[in-house]
Short mmCIF file of C-alpha atoms in Angstrom, two decimals:
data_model
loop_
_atom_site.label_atom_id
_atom_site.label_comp_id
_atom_site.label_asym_id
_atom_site.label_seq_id
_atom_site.Cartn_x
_atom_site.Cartn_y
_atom_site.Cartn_z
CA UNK A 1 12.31 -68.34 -107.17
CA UNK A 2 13.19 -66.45 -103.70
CA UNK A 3 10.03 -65.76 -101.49
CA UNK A 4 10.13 -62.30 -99.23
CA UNK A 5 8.39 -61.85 -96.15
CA UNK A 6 6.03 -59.02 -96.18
CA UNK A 7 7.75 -57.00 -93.93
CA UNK A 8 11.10 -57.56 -95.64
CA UNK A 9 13.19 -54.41 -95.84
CA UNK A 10 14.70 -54.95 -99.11
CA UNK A 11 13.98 -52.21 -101.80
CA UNK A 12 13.63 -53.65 -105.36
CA UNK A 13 14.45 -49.77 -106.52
CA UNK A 14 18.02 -49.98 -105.05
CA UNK A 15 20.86 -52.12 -106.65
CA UNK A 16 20.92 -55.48 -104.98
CA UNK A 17 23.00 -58.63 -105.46
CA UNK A 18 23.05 -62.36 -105.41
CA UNK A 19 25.53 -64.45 -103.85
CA UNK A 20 25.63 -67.47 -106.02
CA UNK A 21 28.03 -70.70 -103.74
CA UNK A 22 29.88 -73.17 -105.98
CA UNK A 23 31.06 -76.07 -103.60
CA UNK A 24 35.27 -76.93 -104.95
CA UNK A 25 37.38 -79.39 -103.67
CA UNK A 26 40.45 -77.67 -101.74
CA UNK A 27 44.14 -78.92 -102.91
CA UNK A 28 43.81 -81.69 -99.76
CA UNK A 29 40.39 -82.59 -100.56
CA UNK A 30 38.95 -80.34 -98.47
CA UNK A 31 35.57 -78.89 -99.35
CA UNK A 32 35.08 -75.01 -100.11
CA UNK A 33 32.78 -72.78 -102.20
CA UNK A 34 33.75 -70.07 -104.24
CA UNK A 35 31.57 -67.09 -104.03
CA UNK A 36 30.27 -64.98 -107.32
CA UNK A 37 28.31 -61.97 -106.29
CA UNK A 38 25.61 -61.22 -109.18
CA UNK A 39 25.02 -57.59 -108.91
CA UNK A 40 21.84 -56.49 -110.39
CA UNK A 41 19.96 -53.03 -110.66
CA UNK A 42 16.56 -53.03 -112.07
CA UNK A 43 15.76 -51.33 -115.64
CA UNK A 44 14.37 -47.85 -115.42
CA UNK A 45 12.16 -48.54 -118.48
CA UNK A 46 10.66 -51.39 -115.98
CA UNK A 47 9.70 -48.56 -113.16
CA UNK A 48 6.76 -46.64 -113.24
CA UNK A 49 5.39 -43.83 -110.93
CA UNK A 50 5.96 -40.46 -110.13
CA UNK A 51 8.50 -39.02 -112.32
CA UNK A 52 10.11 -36.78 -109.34
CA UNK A 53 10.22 -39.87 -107.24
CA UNK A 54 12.21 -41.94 -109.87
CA UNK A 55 14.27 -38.83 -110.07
CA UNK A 56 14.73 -38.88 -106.58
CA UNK A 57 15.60 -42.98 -106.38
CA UNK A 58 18.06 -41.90 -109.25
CA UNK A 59 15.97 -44.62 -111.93
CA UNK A 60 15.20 -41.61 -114.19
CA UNK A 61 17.06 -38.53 -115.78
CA UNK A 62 15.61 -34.84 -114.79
CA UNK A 63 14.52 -33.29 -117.51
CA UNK A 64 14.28 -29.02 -117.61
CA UNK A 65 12.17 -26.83 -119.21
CA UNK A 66 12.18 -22.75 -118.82
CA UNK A 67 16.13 -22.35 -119.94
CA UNK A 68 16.99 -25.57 -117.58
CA UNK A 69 15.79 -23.66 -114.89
CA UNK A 70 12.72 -25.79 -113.21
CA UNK A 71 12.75 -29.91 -113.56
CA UNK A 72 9.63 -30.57 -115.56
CA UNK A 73 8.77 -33.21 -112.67
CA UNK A 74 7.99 -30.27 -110.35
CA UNK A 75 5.63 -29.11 -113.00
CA UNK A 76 1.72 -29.83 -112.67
CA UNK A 77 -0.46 -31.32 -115.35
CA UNK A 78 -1.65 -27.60 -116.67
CA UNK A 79 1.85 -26.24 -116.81
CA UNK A 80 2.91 -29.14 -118.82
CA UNK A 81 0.51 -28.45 -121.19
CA UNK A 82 1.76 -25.01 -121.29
CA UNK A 83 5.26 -25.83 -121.57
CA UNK A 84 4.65 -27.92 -125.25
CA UNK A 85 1.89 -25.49 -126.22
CA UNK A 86 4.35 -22.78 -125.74
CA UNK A 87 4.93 -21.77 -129.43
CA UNK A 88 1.21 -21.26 -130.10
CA UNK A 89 1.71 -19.12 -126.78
CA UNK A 90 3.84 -17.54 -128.68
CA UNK A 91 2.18 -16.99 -131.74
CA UNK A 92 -0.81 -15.91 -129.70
CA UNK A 93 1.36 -13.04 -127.28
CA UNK A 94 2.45 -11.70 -131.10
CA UNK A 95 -0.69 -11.53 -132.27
CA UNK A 96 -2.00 -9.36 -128.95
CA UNK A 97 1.33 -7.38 -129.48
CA UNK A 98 0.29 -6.25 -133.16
CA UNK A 99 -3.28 -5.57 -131.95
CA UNK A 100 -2.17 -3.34 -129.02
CA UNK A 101 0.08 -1.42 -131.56
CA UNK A 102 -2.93 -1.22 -133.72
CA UNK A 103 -5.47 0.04 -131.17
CA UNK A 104 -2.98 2.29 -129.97
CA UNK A 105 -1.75 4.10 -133.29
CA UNK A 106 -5.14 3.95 -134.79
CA UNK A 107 -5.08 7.55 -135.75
CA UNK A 108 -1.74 7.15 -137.85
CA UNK A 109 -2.55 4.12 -139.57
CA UNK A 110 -6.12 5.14 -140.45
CA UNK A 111 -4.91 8.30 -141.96
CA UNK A 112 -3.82 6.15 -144.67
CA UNK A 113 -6.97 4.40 -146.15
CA UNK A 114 -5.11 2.04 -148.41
CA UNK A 115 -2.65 0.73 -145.83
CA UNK A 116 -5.03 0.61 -142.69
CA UNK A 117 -7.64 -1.43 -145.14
CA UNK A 118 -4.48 -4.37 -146.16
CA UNK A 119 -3.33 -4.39 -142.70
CA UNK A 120 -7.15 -5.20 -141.26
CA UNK A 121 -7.22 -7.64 -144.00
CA UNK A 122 -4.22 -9.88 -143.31
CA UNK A 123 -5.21 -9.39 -139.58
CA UNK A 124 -8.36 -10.78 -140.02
CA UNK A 125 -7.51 -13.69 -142.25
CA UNK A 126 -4.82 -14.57 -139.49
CA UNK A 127 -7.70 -14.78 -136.50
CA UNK A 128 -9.55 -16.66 -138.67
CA UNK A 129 -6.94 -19.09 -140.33
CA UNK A 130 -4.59 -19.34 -137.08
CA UNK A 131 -6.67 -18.55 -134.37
CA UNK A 132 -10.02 -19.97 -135.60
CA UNK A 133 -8.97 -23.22 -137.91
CA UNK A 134 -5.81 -24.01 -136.65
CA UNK A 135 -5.79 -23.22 -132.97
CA UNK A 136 -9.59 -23.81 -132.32
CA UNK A 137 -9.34 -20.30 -129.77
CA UNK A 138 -12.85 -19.21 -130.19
CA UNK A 139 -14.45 -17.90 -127.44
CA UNK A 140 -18.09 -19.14 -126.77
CA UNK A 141 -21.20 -18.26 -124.38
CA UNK A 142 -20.08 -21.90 -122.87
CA UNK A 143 -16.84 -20.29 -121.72
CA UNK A 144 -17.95 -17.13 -120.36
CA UNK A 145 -20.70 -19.35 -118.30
CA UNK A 146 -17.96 -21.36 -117.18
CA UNK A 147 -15.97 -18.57 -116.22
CA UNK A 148 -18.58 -17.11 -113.88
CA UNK A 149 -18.96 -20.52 -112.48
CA UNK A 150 -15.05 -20.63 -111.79
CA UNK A 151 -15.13 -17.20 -110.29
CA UNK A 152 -18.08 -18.09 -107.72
CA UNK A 153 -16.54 -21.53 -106.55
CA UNK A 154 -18.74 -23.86 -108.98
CA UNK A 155 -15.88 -25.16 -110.63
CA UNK A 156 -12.24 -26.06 -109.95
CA UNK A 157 -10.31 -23.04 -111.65
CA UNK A 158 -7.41 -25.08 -111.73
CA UNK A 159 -9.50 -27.04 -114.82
CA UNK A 160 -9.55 -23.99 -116.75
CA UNK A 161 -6.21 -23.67 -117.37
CA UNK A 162 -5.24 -26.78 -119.58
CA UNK A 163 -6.37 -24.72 -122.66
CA UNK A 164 -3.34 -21.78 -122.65
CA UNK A 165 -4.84 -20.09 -125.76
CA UNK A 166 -8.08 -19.50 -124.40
CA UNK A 167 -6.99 -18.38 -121.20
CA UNK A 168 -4.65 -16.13 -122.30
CA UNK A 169 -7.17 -14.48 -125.36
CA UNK A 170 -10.15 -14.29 -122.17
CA UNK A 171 -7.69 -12.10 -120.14
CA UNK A 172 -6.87 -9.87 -123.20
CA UNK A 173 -10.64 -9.29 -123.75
CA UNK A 174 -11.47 -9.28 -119.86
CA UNK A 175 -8.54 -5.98 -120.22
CA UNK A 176 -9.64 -4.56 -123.20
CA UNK A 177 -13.41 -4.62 -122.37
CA UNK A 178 -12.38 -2.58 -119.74
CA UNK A 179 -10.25 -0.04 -121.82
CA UNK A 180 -12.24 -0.61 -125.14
CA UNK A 181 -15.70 -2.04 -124.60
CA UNK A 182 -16.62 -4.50 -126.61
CA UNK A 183 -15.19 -3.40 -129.79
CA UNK A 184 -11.91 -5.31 -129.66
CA UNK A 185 -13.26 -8.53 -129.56
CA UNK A 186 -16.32 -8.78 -131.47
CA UNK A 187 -14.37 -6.46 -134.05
CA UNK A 188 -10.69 -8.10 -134.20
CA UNK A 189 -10.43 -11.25 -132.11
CA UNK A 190 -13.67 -13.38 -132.78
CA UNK A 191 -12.59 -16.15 -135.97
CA UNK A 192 -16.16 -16.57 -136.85
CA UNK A 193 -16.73 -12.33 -136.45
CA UNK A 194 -13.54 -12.45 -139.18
CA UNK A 195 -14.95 -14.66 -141.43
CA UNK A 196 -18.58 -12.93 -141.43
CA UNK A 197 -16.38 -9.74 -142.50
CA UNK A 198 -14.50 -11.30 -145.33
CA UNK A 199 -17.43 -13.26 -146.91
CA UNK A 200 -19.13 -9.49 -146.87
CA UNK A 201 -16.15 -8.14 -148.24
CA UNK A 202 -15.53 -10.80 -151.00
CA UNK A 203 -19.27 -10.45 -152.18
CA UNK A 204 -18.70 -6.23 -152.21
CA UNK A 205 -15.75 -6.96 -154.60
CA UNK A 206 -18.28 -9.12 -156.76
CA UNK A 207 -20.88 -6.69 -156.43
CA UNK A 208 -23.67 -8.15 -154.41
CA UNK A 209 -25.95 -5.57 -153.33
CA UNK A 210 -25.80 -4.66 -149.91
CA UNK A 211 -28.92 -3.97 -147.71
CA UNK A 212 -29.08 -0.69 -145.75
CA UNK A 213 -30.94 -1.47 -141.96
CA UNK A 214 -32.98 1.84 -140.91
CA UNK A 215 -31.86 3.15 -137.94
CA UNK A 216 -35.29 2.42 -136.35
CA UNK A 217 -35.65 -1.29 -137.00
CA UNK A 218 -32.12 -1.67 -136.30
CA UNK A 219 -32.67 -0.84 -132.72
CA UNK A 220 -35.18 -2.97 -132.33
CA UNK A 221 -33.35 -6.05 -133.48
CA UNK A 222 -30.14 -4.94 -131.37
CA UNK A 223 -32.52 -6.32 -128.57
CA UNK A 224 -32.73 -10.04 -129.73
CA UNK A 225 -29.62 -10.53 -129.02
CA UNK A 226 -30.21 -9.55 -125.24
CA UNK A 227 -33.32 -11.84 -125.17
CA UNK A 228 -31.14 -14.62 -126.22
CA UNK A 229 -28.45 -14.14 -124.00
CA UNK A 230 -31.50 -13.41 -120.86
CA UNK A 231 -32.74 -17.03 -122.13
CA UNK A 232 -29.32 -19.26 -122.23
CA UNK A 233 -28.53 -17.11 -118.77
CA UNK A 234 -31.91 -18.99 -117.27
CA UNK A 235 -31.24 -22.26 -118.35
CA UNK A 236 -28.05 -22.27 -117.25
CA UNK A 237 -29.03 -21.05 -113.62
CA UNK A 238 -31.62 -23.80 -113.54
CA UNK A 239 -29.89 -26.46 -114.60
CA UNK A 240 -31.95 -27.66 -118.16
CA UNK A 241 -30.49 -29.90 -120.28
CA UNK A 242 -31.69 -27.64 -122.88
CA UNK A 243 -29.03 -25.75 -122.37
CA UNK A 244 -26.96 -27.82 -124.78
CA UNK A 245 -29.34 -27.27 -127.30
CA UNK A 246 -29.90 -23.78 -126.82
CA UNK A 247 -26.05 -22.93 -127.40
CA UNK A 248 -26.32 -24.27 -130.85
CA UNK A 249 -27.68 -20.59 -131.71
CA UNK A 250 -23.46 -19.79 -132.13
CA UNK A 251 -22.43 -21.49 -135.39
CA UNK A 252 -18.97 -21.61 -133.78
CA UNK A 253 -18.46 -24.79 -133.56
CA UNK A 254 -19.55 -25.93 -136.82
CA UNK A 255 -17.93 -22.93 -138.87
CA UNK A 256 -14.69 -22.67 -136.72
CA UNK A 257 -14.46 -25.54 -134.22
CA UNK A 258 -15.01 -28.55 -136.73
CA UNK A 259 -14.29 -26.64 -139.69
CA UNK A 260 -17.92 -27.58 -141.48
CA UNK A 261 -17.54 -31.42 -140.21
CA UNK A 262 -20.69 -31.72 -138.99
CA UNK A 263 -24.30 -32.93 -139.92
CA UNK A 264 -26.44 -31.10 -142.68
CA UNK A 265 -28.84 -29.43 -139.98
CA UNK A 266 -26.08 -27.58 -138.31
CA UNK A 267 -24.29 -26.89 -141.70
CA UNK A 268 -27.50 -25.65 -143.22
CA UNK A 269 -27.74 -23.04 -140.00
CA UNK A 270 -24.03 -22.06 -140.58
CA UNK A 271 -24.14 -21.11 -143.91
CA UNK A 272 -28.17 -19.08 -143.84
CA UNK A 273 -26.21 -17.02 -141.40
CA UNK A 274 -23.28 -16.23 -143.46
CA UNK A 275 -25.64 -16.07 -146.49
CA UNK A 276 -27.33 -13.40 -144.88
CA UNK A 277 -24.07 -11.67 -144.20
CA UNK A 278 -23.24 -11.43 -147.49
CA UNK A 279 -25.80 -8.56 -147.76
CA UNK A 280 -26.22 -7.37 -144.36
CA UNK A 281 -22.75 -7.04 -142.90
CA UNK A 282 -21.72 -9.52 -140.11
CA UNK A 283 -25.84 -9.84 -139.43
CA UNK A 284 -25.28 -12.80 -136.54
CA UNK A 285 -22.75 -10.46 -134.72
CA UNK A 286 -25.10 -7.39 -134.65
CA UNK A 287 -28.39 -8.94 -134.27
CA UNK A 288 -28.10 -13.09 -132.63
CA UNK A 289 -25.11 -13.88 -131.09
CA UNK A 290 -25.03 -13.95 -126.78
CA UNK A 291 -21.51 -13.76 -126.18
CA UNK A 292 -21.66 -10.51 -128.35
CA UNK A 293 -24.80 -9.09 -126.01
CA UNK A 294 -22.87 -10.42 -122.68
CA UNK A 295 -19.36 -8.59 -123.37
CA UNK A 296 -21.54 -5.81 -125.16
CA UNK A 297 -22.98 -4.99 -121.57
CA UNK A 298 -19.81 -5.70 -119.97
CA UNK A 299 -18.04 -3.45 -121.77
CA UNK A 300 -20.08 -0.41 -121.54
CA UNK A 301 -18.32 1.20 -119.35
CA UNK A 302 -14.85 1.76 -120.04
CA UNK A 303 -11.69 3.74 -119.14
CA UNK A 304 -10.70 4.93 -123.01
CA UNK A 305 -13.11 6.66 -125.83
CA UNK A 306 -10.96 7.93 -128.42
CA UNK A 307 -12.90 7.62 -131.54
CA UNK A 308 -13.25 11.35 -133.21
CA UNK A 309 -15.91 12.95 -133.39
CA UNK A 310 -15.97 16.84 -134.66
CA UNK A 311 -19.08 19.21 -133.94
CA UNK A 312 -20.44 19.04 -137.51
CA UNK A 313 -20.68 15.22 -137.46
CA UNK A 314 -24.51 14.39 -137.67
CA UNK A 315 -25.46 17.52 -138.32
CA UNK A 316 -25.46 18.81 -140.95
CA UNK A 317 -22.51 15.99 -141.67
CA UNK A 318 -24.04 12.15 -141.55
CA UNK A 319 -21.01 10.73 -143.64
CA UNK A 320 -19.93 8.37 -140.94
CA UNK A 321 -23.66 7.31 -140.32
CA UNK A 322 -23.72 5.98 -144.00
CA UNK A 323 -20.59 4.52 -144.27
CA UNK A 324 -20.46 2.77 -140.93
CA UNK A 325 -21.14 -0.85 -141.85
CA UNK A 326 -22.68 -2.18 -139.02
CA UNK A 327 -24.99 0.74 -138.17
CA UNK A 328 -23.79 1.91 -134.96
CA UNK A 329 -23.52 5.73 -135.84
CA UNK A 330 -26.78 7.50 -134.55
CA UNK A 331 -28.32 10.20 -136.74
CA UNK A 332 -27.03 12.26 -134.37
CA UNK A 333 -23.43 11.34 -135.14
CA UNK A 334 -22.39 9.87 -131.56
CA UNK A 335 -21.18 6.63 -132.11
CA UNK A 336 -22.95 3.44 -130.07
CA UNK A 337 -20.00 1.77 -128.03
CA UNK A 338 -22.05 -1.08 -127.48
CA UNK A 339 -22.59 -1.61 -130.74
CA UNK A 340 -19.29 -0.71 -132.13
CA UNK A 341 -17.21 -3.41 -133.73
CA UNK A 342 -14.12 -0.65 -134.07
CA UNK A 343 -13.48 -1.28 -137.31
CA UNK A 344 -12.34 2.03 -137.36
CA UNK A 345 -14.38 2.89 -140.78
CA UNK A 346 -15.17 6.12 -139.59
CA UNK A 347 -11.70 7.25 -138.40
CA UNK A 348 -10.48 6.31 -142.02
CA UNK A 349 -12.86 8.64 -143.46
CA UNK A 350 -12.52 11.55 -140.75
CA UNK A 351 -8.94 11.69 -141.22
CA UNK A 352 -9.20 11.68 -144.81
CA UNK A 353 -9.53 15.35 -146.75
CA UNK A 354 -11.04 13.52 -149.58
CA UNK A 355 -13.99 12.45 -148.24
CA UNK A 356 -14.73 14.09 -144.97
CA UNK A 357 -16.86 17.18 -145.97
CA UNK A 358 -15.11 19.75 -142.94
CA UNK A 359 -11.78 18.68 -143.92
CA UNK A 360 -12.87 18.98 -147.72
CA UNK A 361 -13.98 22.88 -147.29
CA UNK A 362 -10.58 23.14 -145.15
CA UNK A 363 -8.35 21.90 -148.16
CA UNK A 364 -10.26 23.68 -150.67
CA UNK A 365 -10.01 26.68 -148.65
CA UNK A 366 -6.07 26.09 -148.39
CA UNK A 367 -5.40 25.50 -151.75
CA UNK A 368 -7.42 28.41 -152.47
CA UNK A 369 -5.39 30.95 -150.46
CA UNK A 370 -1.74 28.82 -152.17
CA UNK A 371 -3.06 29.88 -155.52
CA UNK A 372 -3.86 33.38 -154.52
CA UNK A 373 -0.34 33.89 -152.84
CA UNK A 374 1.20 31.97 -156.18
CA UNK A 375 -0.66 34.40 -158.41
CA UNK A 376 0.11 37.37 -156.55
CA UNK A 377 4.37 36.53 -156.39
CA UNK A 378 4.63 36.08 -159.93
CA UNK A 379 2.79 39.57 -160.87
CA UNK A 380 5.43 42.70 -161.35
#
């Protein structure tokens, strides 16, 4: 056992040694010791601490991340967690990279109703597979409260960032609400939005009779979702504890989130709502949900509007108004950006000469004049 004193400058850390004296008997019987220096360095796996300061005292090996170009010691807690979440980061920037390319060559993949329709499809079981199940990335009212409260000082920022799915899939809607409105999201990024639209589509392939919402009762139930929105907005600002309660009106968390592990109450809620779908196409998107009403009035302004429209559509044309499955062409054929999902329905059928009665007389009219010209070569 060796005491210290307390102000003792030796450094455990550091390799250190012990002198051990044997006493020996000289050749004339004269008395000696014989010195053997222990030498004696401390086991890393013993240390604990800062990782860049055992680096430093040389008790640890660097590690590198980022092609062995930054020591992972140097890295905070939120870019660690970015660093092993990075193939999911990946994953995520590919699935934004096939969206943009989407969005952006709408007009030549919708003129193709049979390849824009199995594209949309896989897309959409991806969000809600990968993104929704897997990855648990679905955006909530809770995070866009959250947000605002990072934004105005509330909340450390810093503590948003240890979820790098969810930041990056905010941004991308923050961007495209401001090119898009509120289309890309609620239409193509939302898992529970994904698997409203499947259910619907799986119960059109079994033939479940769908239920047509008049225009005028539609815009009155647009409005709930505002009111909702208005009334989790309140609570928030004053603090309730009802708040948690009052967030329950999203399902996401017990359809996505938990993946239906939850108690019968909130199972029961999940699946009237998707029940309801089945007839009336994504009915909790269109009529209930806040985060849909908050980005809707976000998003109503925006840089890019390139959904077609030609003069005829709405009058005497209301094609688009019919087929539209979430209502938001007006009688008068404009289309309601704030209630657009951009689905892109109604591109597929304006592009295509089958179904879209302008382009219809235009084809008939061509093949009319090809027969006439045919009919006229072959006479003498």
């Amino acid at each position: 056992r060796i005491n210290l004193p307390m102000r003792s400058t030796f450094d455990p850390l550091r390799p250190w040694s012990i002198e051990v004296h044997v006493p020996v008997t000289g050749p004339n019987d004269e008395p000696r010791s014989v010195v053997f220096p222990l030498i004696y360095r401390l086991p890393s796996q013993n240390v604990i601490g800062d990782d860049a300061l055992l680096e430093k005292a040389g008790l640890k090996e660097p590690q590198y991340v980022l092609f062995g170009l930054v020591k992972t010691s140097s890295l905070s807690d939120w870019q660690k967690i970015w660093i092993e979440r990075s193939r999911s980061i990946y994953c995520l920037g590919a699935l934004l990279l096939i969206l943009t390319g989407i969005l952006f060559f709408s007009d030549r993949l919708t003129a193709h109703r049979r390849l824009y329709g199995l594209v949309r499809m896989v897309f959409l079981v991806g969000i809600l597979v990968w993104l929704g199940w897997i990855s648990g990335a679905q955006l909530t009212i809770l995070h866009l409260l959250t947000y605002v409260n990072a934004a105005l000082g509330v909340v450390d920022w810093r503590g948003q960032l240890v979820d790098p799915l969810m930041v990056i899939l905010s941004g991308y809607v923050l961007v495209s609400l401001v090119l898009w409105g509120r289309g890309v999201f609620c239409g193509w990024l939302c898992p529970f939005g994904a698997l409203q639209e499947l259910t619907n589509k799986l119960a059109r392939l079994l033939r479940v009779p769908q239920v047509a919402i008049p225009h005028t009762l539609q815009a009155r139930l647009w409005a709930l979702k505002y009111l909702v929105v208005i009334g989790i907005l309140m609570l928030a600002i004053s603090g309730s504890p009802m708040l948690a309660s009052a967030v329950e009106i999203e399902p996401f968390k017990t359809a996505i989130s938990t993946k239906f592990d939850r108690s019968w109450p909130y199972l029961l809620y999940a699946f009237l709502l998707l029940g309801v779908g089945l007839v009336v196409e994504r009915f909790y998107c269109r009529y209930l949900c806040p985060l849909g009403a908050a980005v809707a009035f976000l998003g109503r302004i925006h840089l890019l509007s390139w959904l077609h429209r030609r003069p005829q559509c709405g009058n005497p044309c209301r094609l688009c108004e019919a087929s539209c499955p979430v209502g938001a062409v007006e009688p008068s054929g404009t289309i309601n950006m704030a209630e657009c999902f951009q689905c892109f329905d109604c591109q597929v059928d304006y592009f295509d000469d089958h179904k879209c009665p302008p382009l219809v007389q235009r084809r008939k009219r061509v093949t009319s004049i090809q027969t006439e010209l045919t009919a006229d070569a072959v006479l003498p």
